[in-house]
mmCIF file of C-alpha atoms in Angstrom:
data_model
loop_
_atom_site.group_PDB
_atom_site.id
_atom_site.type_symbol
_atom_site.label_atom_id
_atom_site.label_comp_id
_atom_site.label_asym_id
_atom_site.label_seq_id
_atom_site.Cartn_x
_atom_site.Cartn_y
_atom_site.Cartn_z
ATOM 1 C CA MET A 296 0.000 0.000 0.000
ATOM 2 C CA GLY A 297 1.356 3.397 -0.982
ATOM 3 C CA ALA A 298 1.547 6.252 1.495
ATOM 4 C CA VAL A 299 -0.240 8.602 -0.911
ATOM 5 C CA THR A 300 -2.151 7.727 -4.072
ATOM 6 C CA THR A 301 -3.963 10.247 -6.250
ATOM 7 C CA GLU A 302 -5.987 9.769 -9.407
ATOM 8 C CA SER A 303 -6.701 12.768 -11.654
ATOM 9 C CA LEU A 304 -6.598 15.041 -8.604
ATOM 10 C CA THR A 305 -7.709 18.509 -9.725
ATOM 11 C CA ARG A 306 -8.324 21.809 -8.001
ATOM 12 C CA ARG A 307 -9.616 25.066 -9.461
ATOM 13 C CA PHE A 308 -9.847 28.450 -7.791
ATOM 14 C CA GLY A 309 -12.276 30.260 -10.041
ATOM 15 C CA ASP A 310 -10.595 30.511 -13.439
ATOM 16 C CA VAL A 311 -7.247 29.374 -12.055
ATOM 17 C CA LEU A 312 -6.335 25.728 -12.555
ATOM 18 C CA ALA A 313 -4.078 25.121 -9.557
ATOM 19 C CA LEU A 314 -3.694 21.352 -9.942
ATOM 20 C CA ASP A 315 -4.415 19.609 -13.218
ATOM 21 C CA ALA A 316 -5.426 15.915 -13.063
ATOM 22 C CA VAL A 317 -2.389 14.753 -11.073
ATOM 23 C CA SER A 318 -2.061 10.980 -10.634
ATOM 24 C CA VAL A 319 0.755 9.682 -8.428
ATOM 25 C CA ASP A 320 1.517 6.625 -6.304
ATOM 26 C CA VAL A 321 3.941 7.513 -3.513
ATOM 27 C CA PRO A 322 5.479 4.470 -1.810
ATOM 28 C CA ALA A 323 5.596 4.099 1.951
ATOM 29 C CA GLY A 324 8.916 4.731 3.661
ATOM 30 C CA GLY A 325 11.739 7.127 2.885
ATOM 31 C CA VAL A 326 11.801 10.789 1.951
ATOM 32 C CA VAL A 327 9.567 11.948 -0.880
ATOM 33 C CA GLY A 328 10.365 15.300 -2.485
ATOM 34 C CA LEU A 329 7.383 17.261 -3.809
ATOM 35 C CA VAL A 330 9.137 19.828 -5.951
ATOM 36 C CA GLY A 331 8.354 22.477 -8.519
ATOM 37 C CA PRO A 332 8.716 26.222 -9.106
ATOM 38 C CA ASN A 333 6.822 28.656 -6.914
ATOM 39 C CA GLY A 334 3.160 28.680 -7.903
ATOM 40 C CA SER A 335 3.160 25.114 -9.208
ATOM 41 C CA GLY A 336 0.432 23.769 -6.921
ATOM 42 C CA LYS A 337 2.536 21.958 -4.318
ATOM 43 C CA SER A 338 0.863 23.579 -1.317
ATOM 44 C CA THR A 339 -2.550 23.140 -2.932
ATOM 45 C CA MET A 340 -1.909 19.417 -3.226
ATOM 46 C CA ILE A 341 -0.724 19.190 0.379
ATOM 47 C CA ARG A 342 -3.804 21.027 1.649
ATOM 48 C CA MET A 343 -6.089 18.637 -0.204
ATOM 49 C CA LEU A 344 -4.285 15.602 1.235
ATOM 50 C CA LEU A 345 -4.658 17.065 4.729
ATOM 51 C CA GLY A 346 -8.361 17.774 4.269
ATOM 52 C CA LEU A 347 -7.933 21.551 4.466
ATOM 53 C CA ILE A 348 -9.492 22.104 1.037
ATOM 54 C CA ARG A 349 -11.588 19.845 -1.171
ATOM 55 C CA PRO A 350 -10.584 18.756 -4.667
ATOM 56 C CA THR A 351 -12.617 20.026 -7.595
ATOM 57 C CA SER A 352 -12.450 16.540 -9.075
ATOM 58 C CA GLY A 353 -10.430 13.366 -8.846
ATOM 59 C CA THR A 354 -9.666 11.172 -5.853
ATOM 60 C CA ALA A 355 -6.861 10.562 -3.383
ATOM 61 C CA ARG A 356 -6.026 8.092 -0.647
ATOM 62 C CA VAL A 357 -3.680 8.741 2.273
ATOM 63 C CA LEU A 358 -2.394 5.689 4.162
ATOM 64 C CA GLY A 359 -5.031 3.671 2.341
ATOM 65 C CA GLU A 360 -7.995 5.855 3.326
ATOM 66 C CA PRO A 361 -9.923 8.204 1.000
ATOM 67 C CA ILE A 362 -9.555 11.920 1.681
ATOM 68 C CA ASP A 363 -13.287 12.466 1.145
ATOM 69 C CA GLY A 364 -14.265 10.103 3.976
ATOM 70 C CA ASP A 365 -14.199 10.708 7.731
ATOM 71 C CA ARG A 366 -10.471 11.494 7.525
ATOM 72 C CA ALA A 367 -9.611 9.149 10.371
ATOM 73 C CA TYR A 368 -6.204 8.804 8.722
ATOM 74 C CA LEU A 369 -5.287 12.277 9.999
ATOM 75 C CA SER A 370 -4.550 10.769 13.428
ATOM 76 C CA ARG A 371 -1.667 8.938 11.725
ATOM 77 C CA VAL A 372 -0.352 12.040 9.938
ATOM 78 C CA GLY A 373 1.848 14.852 11.224
ATOM 79 C CA ALA A 374 2.115 18.082 9.277
ATOM 80 C CA LEU A 375 3.941 21.385 9.214
ATOM 81 C CA VAL A 376 2.260 23.794 6.807
ATOM 82 C CA GLU A 377 3.772 27.269 6.440
ATOM 83 C CA SER A 378 5.751 28.768 9.331
ATOM 84 C CA PRO A 379 5.184 27.164 12.728
ATOM 85 C CA ALA A 380 3.276 29.339 15.228
ATOM 86 C CA PHE A 381 4.161 29.206 18.920
ATOM 87 C CA VAL A 382 3.679 31.430 21.957
ATOM 88 C CA PRO A 383 6.938 33.458 21.895
ATOM 89 C CA GLY A 384 7.210 33.961 25.659
ATOM 90 C CA LEU A 385 6.767 30.285 26.486
ATOM 91 C CA SER A 386 9.543 27.741 26.345
ATOM 92 C CA ALA A 387 9.737 25.101 23.646
ATOM 93 C CA ARG A 388 8.760 22.484 26.216
ATOM 94 C CA ALA A 389 5.755 24.482 27.449
ATOM 95 C CA ASN A 390 4.530 25.011 23.887
ATOM 96 C CA LEU A 391 4.766 21.304 23.118
ATOM 97 C CA LEU A 392 3.123 20.316 26.412
ATOM 98 C CA SER A 393 0.169 22.598 25.613
ATOM 99 C CA LEU A 394 -0.187 21.037 22.153
ATOM 100 C CA ALA A 395 0.029 17.514 23.555
ATOM 101 C CA GLN A 396 -2.659 18.239 26.161
ATOM 102 C CA LEU A 397 -4.951 19.875 23.590
ATOM 103 C CA ARG A 398 -4.671 16.824 21.353
ATOM 104 C CA GLY A 399 -4.968 14.278 24.152
ATOM 105 C CA LEU A 400 -1.495 12.910 23.521
ATOM 106 C CA PRO A 401 0.799 11.447 26.194
ATOM 107 C CA VAL A 402 3.140 14.060 27.662
ATOM 108 C CA ALA A 403 5.973 11.529 27.375
ATOM 109 C CA ARG A 404 5.963 12.298 23.642
ATOM 110 C CA VAL A 405 7.300 15.780 24.411
ATOM 111 C CA ASP A 406 10.671 14.489 25.620
ATOM 112 C CA ALA A 407 10.818 12.023 22.759
ATOM 113 C CA VAL A 408 10.264 14.604 20.017
ATOM 114 C CA LEU A 409 12.595 17.156 21.612
ATOM 115 C CA ASP A 410 15.328 14.531 21.525
ATOM 116 C CA THR A 411 14.494 13.571 17.934
ATOM 117 C CA VAL A 412 14.843 17.125 16.614
ATOM 118 C CA GLY A 413 17.905 17.916 18.730
ATOM 119 C CA LEU A 414 16.399 20.519 21.044
ATOM 120 C CA THR A 415 17.029 18.720 24.321
ATOM 121 C CA GLY A 416 18.957 21.151 26.522
ATOM 122 C CA ARG A 417 17.425 24.172 24.789
ATOM 123 C CA ASP A 418 13.821 23.221 25.496
ATOM 124 C CA ARG A 419 13.376 25.498 28.525
ATOM 125 C CA GLU A 420 14.367 28.640 26.660
ATOM 126 C CA PRO A 421 11.598 30.959 25.409
ATOM 127 C CA VAL A 422 10.830 30.418 21.750
ATOM 128 C CA LYS A 423 11.390 34.126 21.022
ATOM 129 C CA ARG A 424 15.128 33.510 21.477
ATOM 130 C CA PHE A 425 15.210 30.718 18.906
ATOM 131 C CA SER A 426 16.794 31.097 15.509
ATOM 132 C CA LEU A 427 14.685 30.410 12.418
ATOM 133 C CA GLY A 428 16.261 26.968 12.087
ATOM 134 C CA MET A 429 15.457 26.109 15.712
ATOM 135 C CA LYS A 430 11.853 27.259 15.208
ATOM 136 C CA GLN A 431 11.602 24.992 12.180
ATOM 137 C CA ARG A 432 12.908 22.074 14.220
ATOM 138 C CA LEU A 433 10.381 22.890 16.934
ATOM 139 C CA GLY A 434 7.648 22.925 14.277
ATOM 140 C CA ILE A 435 8.732 19.465 13.142
ATOM 141 C CA ALA A 436 8.720 18.352 16.791
ATOM 142 C CA ALA A 437 5.099 19.504 17.064
ATOM 143 C CA ALA A 438 4.227 17.568 13.916
ATOM 144 C CA LEU A 439 5.853 14.465 15.421
ATOM 145 C CA LEU A 440 3.836 14.542 18.655
ATOM 146 C CA PRO A 441 1.252 11.975 17.463
ATOM 147 C CA ASP A 442 4.098 9.639 16.384
ATOM 148 C CA PRO A 443 2.834 9.731 12.772
ATOM 149 C CA GLU A 444 3.358 7.166 10.043
ATOM 150 C CA LEU A 445 3.325 9.990 7.480
ATOM 151 C CA LEU A 446 5.011 13.355 8.042
ATOM 152 C CA VAL A 447 4.159 16.182 5.631
ATOM 153 C CA LEU A 448 6.401 19.264 5.651
ATOM 154 C CA ASP A 449 5.623 22.245 3.428
ATOM 155 C CA GLU A 450 8.818 24.170 2.556
ATOM 156 C CA PRO A 451 10.626 23.360 5.850
ATOM 157 C CA THR A 452 13.907 24.883 4.620
ATOM 158 C CA ASN A 453 12.383 28.139 3.370
ATOM 159 C CA GLY A 454 14.440 31.120 4.546
ATOM 160 C CA LEU A 455 17.112 29.051 6.275
ATOM 161 C CA ASP A 456 20.826 29.699 5.899
ATOM 162 C CA PRO A 457 23.025 26.893 4.495
ATOM 163 C CA SER A 458 23.803 25.434 7.921
ATOM 164 C CA GLY A 459 20.102 25.412 8.805
ATOM 165 C CA ILE A 460 19.278 23.647 5.539
ATOM 166 C CA VAL A 461 21.859 20.954 6.297
ATOM 167 C CA GLU A 462 20.408 20.496 9.799
ATOM 168 C CA ILE A 463 16.870 20.020 8.488
ATOM 169 C CA ARG A 464 18.067 17.736 5.681
ATOM 170 C CA THR A 465 19.919 15.543 8.172
ATOM 171 C CA LEU A 466 16.837 15.428 10.383
ATOM 172 C CA LEU A 467 14.637 14.346 7.455
ATOM 173 C CA GLY A 468 16.930 11.427 6.717
ATOM 174 C CA ALA A 469 16.920 10.349 10.363
ATOM 175 C CA LEU A 470 13.111 10.451 10.487
ATOM 176 C CA ALA A 471 12.851 8.300 7.369
ATOM 177 C CA ARG A 472 15.242 5.741 8.842
ATOM 178 C CA GLU A 473 12.790 5.339 11.709
ATOM 179 C CA GLY A 474 10.357 3.850 9.194
ATOM 180 C CA ARG A 475 8.235 6.920 8.509
ATOM 181 C CA THR A 476 7.255 8.352 5.158
ATOM 182 C CA VAL A 477 8.378 11.973 4.988
ATOM 183 C CA VAL A 478 6.859 14.151 2.251
ATOM 184 C CA VAL A 479 8.713 17.433 1.930
ATOM 185 C CA SER A 480 7.882 20.174 -0.544
ATOM 186 C CA SER A 481 10.391 22.650 -1.928
ATOM 187 C CA HIS A 482 10.859 24.901 -4.940
ATOM 188 C CA LEU A 483 14.628 24.320 -4.729
ATOM 189 C CA LEU A 484 15.574 20.736 -5.436
ATOM 190 C CA ALA A 485 19.181 21.305 -4.375
ATOM 191 C CA GLU A 486 17.993 21.811 -0.787
ATOM 192 C CA ILE A 487 16.494 18.306 -0.484
ATOM 193 C CA GLU A 488 18.083 16.353 -3.351
ATOM 194 C CA ALA A 489 20.644 14.554 -1.195
ATOM 195 C CA VAL A 490 18.059 13.016 1.127
ATOM 196 C CA CYS A 491 15.200 12.113 -1.269
ATOM 197 C CA ASP A 492 14.392 8.565 -2.342
ATOM 198 C CA HIS A 493 11.388 9.455 -4.501
ATOM 199 C CA LEU A 494 10.399 12.599 -6.386
ATOM 200 C CA VAL A 495 7.116 14.108 -7.491
ATOM 201 C CA VAL A 496 7.774 17.036 -9.822
ATOM 202 C CA ILE A 497 4.922 19.441 -10.557
ATOM 203 C CA ARG A 498 5.128 22.284 -13.060
ATOM 204 C CA PHE A 499 2.332 24.836 -12.997
ATOM 205 C CA GLY A 500 -0.244 22.327 -11.839
ATOM 206 C CA GLU A 501 0.876 19.545 -14.161
ATOM 207 C CA LEU A 502 2.733 16.388 -13.160
ATOM 208 C CA VAL A 503 6.002 16.071 -15.077
ATOM 209 C CA TYR A 504 7.668 13.254 -13.139
ATOM 210 C CA SER A 505 6.865 10.803 -10.364
ATOM 211 C CA GLY A 506 9.275 8.037 -9.443
ATOM 212 C CA PRO A 507 12.584 7.129 -7.811
ATOM 213 C CA VAL A 508 15.409 9.656 -7.861
ATOM 214 C CA ALA A 509 17.711 7.035 -9.391
ATOM 215 C CA ALA A 510 15.375 6.535 -12.346
ATOM 216 C CA LEU A 511 15.306 10.264 -13.023
ATOM 217 C CA LEU A 512 19.102 10.432 -12.982
ATOM 218 C CA GLU A 513 19.260 7.617 -15.523
ATOM 219 C CA ARG A 514 17.535 9.912 -18.007
ATOM 220 C CA THR A 515 20.554 12.224 -18.055
ATOM 221 C CA LEU A 516 23.044 11.618 -20.834
ATOM 222 C CA GLY A 517 25.700 14.078 -19.746
ATOM 223 C CA HIS A 518 28.544 15.188 -21.975
ATOM 224 C CA VAL A 519 32.274 14.674 -22.420
ATOM 225 C CA GLU A 520 34.853 17.465 -22.297
ATOM 226 C CA VAL A 521 37.751 16.787 -24.672
ATOM 227 C CA GLN A 522 40.961 18.806 -24.929
ATOM 228 C CA PRO A 523 43.755 18.105 -27.419
ATOM 229 C CA GLU A 524 47.350 18.091 -26.218
ATOM 230 C CA HIS A 525 48.245 20.679 -28.871
ATOM 231 C CA PRO A 526 45.847 23.646 -29.338
ATOM 232 C CA ALA A 527 46.652 23.604 -33.062
ATOM 233 C CA ASP A 528 44.798 20.260 -33.310
ATOM 234 C CA LEU A 529 41.480 21.736 -32.156
ATOM 235 C CA GLN A 530 39.890 22.145 -35.587
ATOM 236 C CA ALA A 531 41.095 18.719 -36.686
ATOM 237 C CA LEU A 532 39.610 17.216 -33.516
ATOM 238 C CA LEU A 533 36.276 18.892 -34.184
ATOM 239 C CA ALA A 534 36.263 17.537 -37.735
ATOM 240 C CA ALA A 535 37.289 14.016 -36.711
ATOM 241 C CA LEU A 536 34.634 13.697 -34.002
ATOM 242 C CA THR A 537 31.985 15.134 -36.315
ATOM 243 C CA ARG A 538 32.862 12.571 -39.008
ATOM 244 C CA ALA A 539 32.582 9.839 -36.384
ATOM 245 C CA GLY A 540 28.978 10.884 -35.724
ATOM 246 C CA HIS A 541 29.399 12.727 -32.432
ATOM 247 C CA ASP A 542 27.358 15.815 -31.552
ATOM 248 C CA VAL A 543 30.099 18.351 -30.876
ATOM 249 C CA GLU A 544 30.576 22.017 -30.097
ATOM 250 C CA PRO A 545 33.771 24.005 -29.542
ATOM 251 C CA THR A 546 34.634 25.333 -26.097
ATOM 252 C CA ALA A 547 37.293 27.782 -24.939
ATOM 253 C CA GLU A 548 40.000 25.104 -24.759
ATOM 254 C CA GLY A 549 38.610 22.060 -26.513
ATOM 255 C CA VAL A 550 35.491 20.249 -27.628
ATOM 256 C CA ARG A 551 32.286 19.313 -25.842
ATOM 257 C CA VAL A 552 30.618 16.109 -27.036
ATOM 258 C CA ARG A 553 26.936 16.357 -26.106
ATOM 259 C CA GLY A 554 24.889 13.380 -24.957
ATOM 260 C CA ALA A 555 27.973 11.220 -24.723
ATOM 261 C CA GLY A 556 27.986 10.004 -21.133
ATOM 262 C CA GLY A 557 29.596 6.558 -21.085
ATOM 263 C CA ARG A 558 31.203 6.993 -24.533
ATOM 264 C CA ALA A 559 34.575 8.405 -23.497
ATOM 265 C CA ALA A 560 36.482 5.339 -24.742
ATOM 266 C CA ALA A 561 34.952 5.630 -28.224
ATOM 267 C CA ILE A 562 35.819 9.328 -28.364
ATOM 268 C CA ASN A 563 39.398 8.562 -27.376
ATOM 269 C CA ARG A 564 39.671 5.940 -30.146
ATOM 270 C CA ASP A 565 38.229 8.327 -32.748
ATOM 271 C CA ALA A 566 40.715 11.027 -31.785
ATOM 272 C CA ALA A 567 43.626 8.558 -31.886
ATOM 273 C CA ALA A 568 42.525 7.323 -35.319
ATOM 274 C CA ALA A 569 42.856 10.922 -36.546
ATOM 275 C CA GLY A 570 46.369 11.115 -35.087
ATOM 276 C CA ILE A 571 45.369 13.467 -32.249
ATOM 277 C CA THR A 572 46.661 13.011 -28.704
ATOM 278 C CA LEU A 573 44.291 14.123 -25.966
ATOM 279 C CA ALA A 574 45.357 16.040 -22.869
ATOM 280 C CA GLU A 575 41.934 15.740 -21.219
ATOM 281 C CA LEU A 576 38.943 13.443 -21.549
ATOM 282 C CA ARG A 577 36.363 14.055 -18.854
ATOM 283 C CA THR A 578 32.773 12.827 -18.534
ATOM 284 C CA VAL A 579 30.369 15.321 -16.966
ATOM 285 C CA ARG A 580 26.910 14.176 -15.931
ATOM 286 C CA GLU A 581 24.084 16.601 -15.317
ATOM 287 C CA SER A 582 23.203 17.156 -11.687
ATOM 288 C CA LEU A 583 19.734 16.338 -10.478
ATOM 289 C CA GLU A 584 19.244 20.074 -10.088
ATOM 290 C CA GLN A 585 19.890 20.574 -13.813
ATOM 291 C CA VAL A 586 17.448 17.803 -14.676
ATOM 292 C CA PHE A 587 14.894 19.525 -12.456
ATOM 293 C CA LEU A 588 15.475 22.834 -14.225
ATOM 294 C CA ASP A 589 15.045 21.124 -17.584
ATOM 295 C CA LEU A 590 11.778 19.563 -16.436
ATOM 296 C CA THR A 591 10.406 22.763 -14.938
ATOM 297 C CA GLY A 592 11.921 25.295 -17.314
ATOM 298 C CA ARG A 593 8.694 26.191 -19.054
ATOM 299 C CA ASP A 594 8.285 29.914 -19.660
ATOM 300 C CA GLU A 595 6.421 31.323 -16.656
ATOM 301 C CA ALA A 596 4.608 34.016 -18.616
ATOM 302 C CA ALA A 597 3.261 31.442 -21.073
ATOM 303 C CA ALA A 598 2.280 29.177 -18.187
ATOM 304 C CA ALA A 599 0.441 31.970 -16.445
ATOM 305 C CA GLN A 600 -1.421 32.821 -19.627
ATOM 306 C CA ALA A 601 -2.319 29.165 -20.162
ATOM 307 C CA ARG A 602 -3.741 29.055 -16.658
ATOM 308 C CA ARG A 603 -5.688 32.268 -17.318
ATOM 309 C CA GLY A 604 -3.485 34.661 -15.474
ATOM 310 C CA GLY A 605 -3.503 33.094 -12.030
ATOM 311 C CA GLY A 606 -1.004 31.460 -9.731
ATOM 312 C CA ALA A 607 -1.173 28.548 -7.336
ATOM 313 C CA ALA A 608 0.572 27.931 -4.097
#
């Protein structure tokens, strides 16, 4: 059973199509990245899964239960949507104790979640003294109070400095290793790329990819940077590789062979056959961030016009 399954999930806000018939099957366990440019519909999708707004059409199931039912599944879900809100003058512990009592949860969970997010020892300080990163960790602690099977975090690294991003990313990985499914949204793939097992990529309301990170990386061909030992051989190298059927372009110091990941040996043989000695032969694969940019690089003005001038969260 998948953690989240949607079928043609759609949401309109008046004339604005925020989410357009999205069908995904998110497996249980691990970290799932829900990524896309700002205004792509990520937060809209999260709000529908949490029962905060209703879909215009389509269906979804969370932990095997339909979102249009009694939503009993919400007792097994923890969520952090937007910036966490706490009483500034109260300590982290007091804030969490109040939330636990309001929700009828055992107070023993407070110590457990403080330890999980690394706030033990700082838990008696007033929240107003916390950095943004510490407040985000406290927000995740609040979401963990019910000991959820599924944890949904909407832009948890938004506004954090690099060290704060690393802290949250490390925490996400630790939570997934406990056996939870962690769904984390972001408009910057680089912030969560290293910890994700599965990706759902949305572009202006449309699903462009859903599957394992490894499978997405396999779609990248990369390129090979080639540099002749003698600069005078550059034009001859270009001609030789072109005759051999490679897709080439000149660079400042050599030749770039496009779409040639894994073909470095053949390039070396073709250069040697033309009597050219190479000083450099280097395979460069696209990063996952570049793949993401390629997938989501649609012109924003055209997208906005297609969606009748509106944006989606």
